[in-house]
Tab-separated table of C-alpha atoms and ligand atoms in Angstrom:
chain	number	residue	atom	x	y	z
A	1	UNK	CA	-5.061	-64.568	61.233
A	2	UNK	CA	-5.355	-67.637	63.372
A	3	UNK	CA	-8.419	-69.092	65.088
A	4	UNK	CA	-9.439	-72.294	66.826
A	5	UNK	CA	-12.494	-73.562	64.949
A	6	UNK	CA	-15.545	-75.234	66.499
A	7	UNK	CA	-13.946	-78.659	66.021
A	8	UNK	CA	-10.932	-77.559	68.052
A	9	UNK	CA	-8.591	-77.283	65.064
A	10	UNK	CA	-6.202	-74.382	64.876
A	11	UNK	CA	-6.667	-72.798	61.458
A	12	UNK	CA	-4.788	-70.019	59.754
A	13	UNK	CA	-6.094	-67.774	57.009
A	14	UNK	CA	-5.477	-64.501	55.187
A	15	UNK	CA	-9.030	-63.873	54.016
A	16	UNK	CA	-11.427	-66.494	55.324
A	17	UNK	CA	-13.765	-66.040	52.330
A	18	UNK	CA	-10.969	-66.526	49.773
A	19	UNK	CA	-9.327	-69.325	51.720
A	20	UNK	CA	-12.567	-71.309	52.049
A	21	UNK	CA	-13.439	-70.706	48.365
A	22	UNK	CA	-9.978	-71.906	47.303
A	23	UNK	CA	-9.860	-74.867	49.734
A	24	UNK	CA	-6.892	-73.537	51.700
A	25	UNK	CA	-9.142	-73.541	54.738
A	26	UNK	CA	-11.722	-76.307	55.121
A	27	UNK	CA	-15.028	-75.477	56.812
A	28	UNK	CA	-16.272	-77.747	59.645
A	29	UNK	CA	-17.585	-80.987	58.119
A	30	UNK	CA	-16.689	-79.869	54.580
A	31	UNK	CA	-18.696	-78.053	51.933
A	32	UNK	CA	-22.471	-78.366	52.035
A	33	UNK	CA	-22.685	-76.951	48.515
A	34	UNK	CA	-20.122	-75.754	46.023
A	35	UNK	CA	-20.016	-74.625	42.411
A	36	UNK	CA	-17.583	-72.448	40.463
A	37	UNK	CA	-18.874	-69.262	42.108
A	38	UNK	CA	-20.695	-70.060	45.352
A	39	UNK	CA	-20.012	-72.179	48.418
A	40	UNK	CA	-22.197	-72.965	51.424
A	41	UNK	CA	-20.707	-74.314	54.645
A	42	UNK	CA	-20.907	-74.257	58.423
A	43	UNK	CA	-19.358	-71.243	60.112
A	44	UNK	CA	-15.922	-72.160	61.531
A	45	UNK	CA	-16.417	-70.100	64.695
A	46	UNK	CA	-20.117	-69.992	65.529
A	47	UNK	CA	-21.465	-73.188	67.098
A	48	UNK	CA	-25.114	-73.174	66.065
A	49	UNK	CA	-26.392	-76.305	64.281
A	50	UNK	CA	-27.396	-75.526	60.700
A	51	UNK	CA	-25.756	-72.073	60.803
A	52	UNK	CA	-24.655	-71.701	57.181
A	53	UNK	CA	-22.410	-69.200	55.484
A	54	UNK	CA	-22.976	-68.527	51.803
A	55	UNK	CA	-19.667	-67.392	50.354
A	56	UNK	CA	-18.430	-66.521	46.873
A	57	UNK	CA	-15.107	-66.919	45.111
A	58	UNK	CA	-14.683	-63.193	44.419
A	59	UNK	CA	-13.004	-60.902	46.919
A	60	UNK	CA	-15.568	-58.095	46.893
A	61	UNK	CA	-17.607	-56.415	49.642
A	62	UNK	CA	-20.940	-55.615	48.109
A	63	UNK	CA	-23.725	-57.119	46.080
A	64	UNK	CA	-23.396	-53.903	44.028
A	65	UNK	CA	-20.097	-55.144	42.657
A	66	UNK	CA	-21.573	-58.253	41.102
A	67	UNK	CA	-23.248	-58.852	37.766
A	68	UNK	CA	-26.963	-59.492	37.453
A	69	UNK	CA	-26.265	-63.125	36.640
A	70	UNK	CA	-24.102	-63.482	39.766
A	71	UNK	CA	-26.742	-61.844	41.948
A	72	UNK	CA	-29.350	-64.232	40.573
A	73	UNK	CA	-27.086	-67.187	41.288
A	74	UNK	CA	-26.608	-66.007	44.881
A	75	UNK	CA	-30.319	-65.562	45.508
A	76	UNK	CA	-31.040	-68.949	43.963
A	77	UNK	CA	-28.567	-70.795	46.182
A	78	UNK	CA	-29.601	-68.718	49.192
A	79	UNK	CA	-33.197	-69.727	48.565
A	80	UNK	CA	-32.165	-73.368	48.204
A	81	UNK	CA	-30.220	-73.204	51.482
A	82	UNK	CA	-33.216	-71.789	53.346
A	83	UNK	CA	-35.549	-74.335	51.735
A	84	UNK	CA	-33.290	-77.201	52.757
A	85	UNK	CA	-32.934	-75.984	56.339
A	86	UNK	CA	-36.740	-76.103	56.520
A	87	UNK	CA	-37.206	-79.357	54.574
A	88	UNK	CA	-34.607	-81.119	56.720
A	89	UNK	CA	-36.471	-79.880	59.803
A	90	UNK	CA	-33.445	-78.066	61.190
A	91	UNK	CA	-35.629	-74.996	61.722
A	92	UNK	CA	-38.761	-73.515	60.191
A	93	UNK	CA	-37.343	-69.998	60.162
A	94	UNK	CA	-33.999	-68.307	59.508
A	95	UNK	CA	-32.293	-64.973	60.095
A	96	UNK	CA	-30.283	-63.556	57.184
A	97	UNK	CA	-27.329	-61.274	57.805
A	98	UNK	CA	-25.004	-59.556	55.343
A	99	UNK	CA	-22.593	-56.786	56.249
A	100	UNK	CA	-20.810	-54.721	53.642
A	101	UNK	CA	-18.147	-53.823	56.178
A	102	UNK	CA	-16.870	-57.409	55.989
A	103	UNK	CA	-13.902	-57.641	53.626
A	104	UNK	CA	-15.287	-60.573	51.689
A	105	UNK	CA	-18.939	-60.832	50.705
A	106	UNK	CA	-20.855	-63.518	52.567
A	107	UNK	CA	-24.350	-64.088	53.897
A	108	UNK	CA	-25.146	-65.668	57.233
A	109	UNK	CA	-28.117	-68.010	57.251
A	110	UNK	CA	-29.030	-68.573	60.892
A	111	UNK	CA	-31.715	-71.138	61.771
A	112	UNK	CA	-33.739	-70.026	64.771
A	113	UNK	CA	-34.318	-72.280	67.792
A	114	UNK	CA	-36.556	-72.193	70.845
A	115	UNK	CA	-33.602	-71.285	73.074
A	116	UNK	CA	-33.324	-68.032	71.110
A	117	UNK	CA	-36.754	-66.927	72.407
A	118	UNK	CA	-35.113	-65.034	75.281
A	119	UNK	CA	-33.432	-62.972	72.566
A	120	UNK	CA	-36.746	-62.662	70.675
A	121	UNK	CA	-35.101	-64.652	67.841
A	122	UNK	CA	-34.203	-61.188	66.634
A	123	UNK	CA	-31.339	-60.197	64.387
A	124	UNK	CA	-30.765	-57.186	66.660
A	125	UNK	CA	-29.626	-59.631	69.350
A	126	UNK	CA	-27.331	-61.693	67.149
A	127	UNK	CA	-24.274	-60.932	69.303
A	128	UNK	CA	-26.102	-62.217	72.393
A	129	UNK	CA	-27.325	-65.280	70.488
A	130	UNK	CA	-23.764	-66.082	69.389
A	131	UNK	CA	-22.400	-65.481	72.874
A	132	UNK	CA	-25.034	-67.834	74.332
A	133	UNK	CA	-24.202	-70.487	71.718
A	134	UNK	CA	-20.486	-70.244	72.517
A	135	UNK	CA	-21.062	-70.379	76.292
A	136	UNK	CA	-23.321	-73.433	76.004
A	137	UNK	CA	-21.239	-75.270	73.418
A	138	UNK	CA	-20.560	-78.940	74.142
A	139	UNK	CA	-19.940	-82.255	72.361
A	140	UNK	CA	-23.657	-82.829	71.733
A	141	UNK	CA	-23.915	-79.504	69.934
A	142	UNK	CA	-20.766	-80.341	67.979
A	143	UNK	CA	-22.292	-83.656	66.860
A	144	UNK	CA	-25.495	-81.857	65.961
A	145	UNK	CA	-23.582	-79.302	63.848
A	146	UNK	CA	-21.804	-82.067	61.935
A	147	UNK	CA	-25.084	-83.969	61.503
A	148	UNK	CA	-26.725	-80.854	60.040
A	149	UNK	CA	-23.796	-80.470	57.616
A	150	UNK	CA	-24.223	-84.094	56.466
A	151	UNK	CA	-28.016	-83.800	56.146
A	152	UNK	CA	-27.752	-80.577	54.125
A	153	UNK	CA	-24.936	-81.979	51.939
A	154	UNK	CA	-27.097	-84.973	51.091
A	155	UNK	CA	-30.110	-82.798	50.423
A	156	UNK	CA	-28.121	-80.513	48.067
A	157	UNK	CA	-26.770	-83.550	46.203
A	158	UNK	CA	-30.275	-84.826	45.654
A	159	UNK	CA	-31.515	-81.539	44.168
B	1	ZN	ZN1	-11.422	-62.743	50.161
């Protein structure tokens, strides 16, 4: 598959989750957090500042397929991601989305913003929220996305 990411780079991948985990595809601004199992980074296609994707280095679909230890690790890093989004004043609230129909397990962590009020900041309207973000994308938003990546990277390093 081939996409143009939010930085305007044409990127190719087989499985985005595997390719990001194995550094064949680099997420916008680089990795916010990474260990031997989990990675957190900006979504390559969705231009919302602070929008993070928690990915893992196993090609599985469901939380059910993971060990207890792995599930704990995921929740711990997920919690840290949410905490940092709040501490860094990116947003005081997030939406969490995980779909088992995706080929590679990942969790979307979506900070909410005032402009999402027309969509009730509701997960039911996530397609409209994404469409709005894409329609209103510009260089300021791009800078803001990269700033959020840097702020979160720094915050993860300090913890
Ligand atoms: Zn995969």
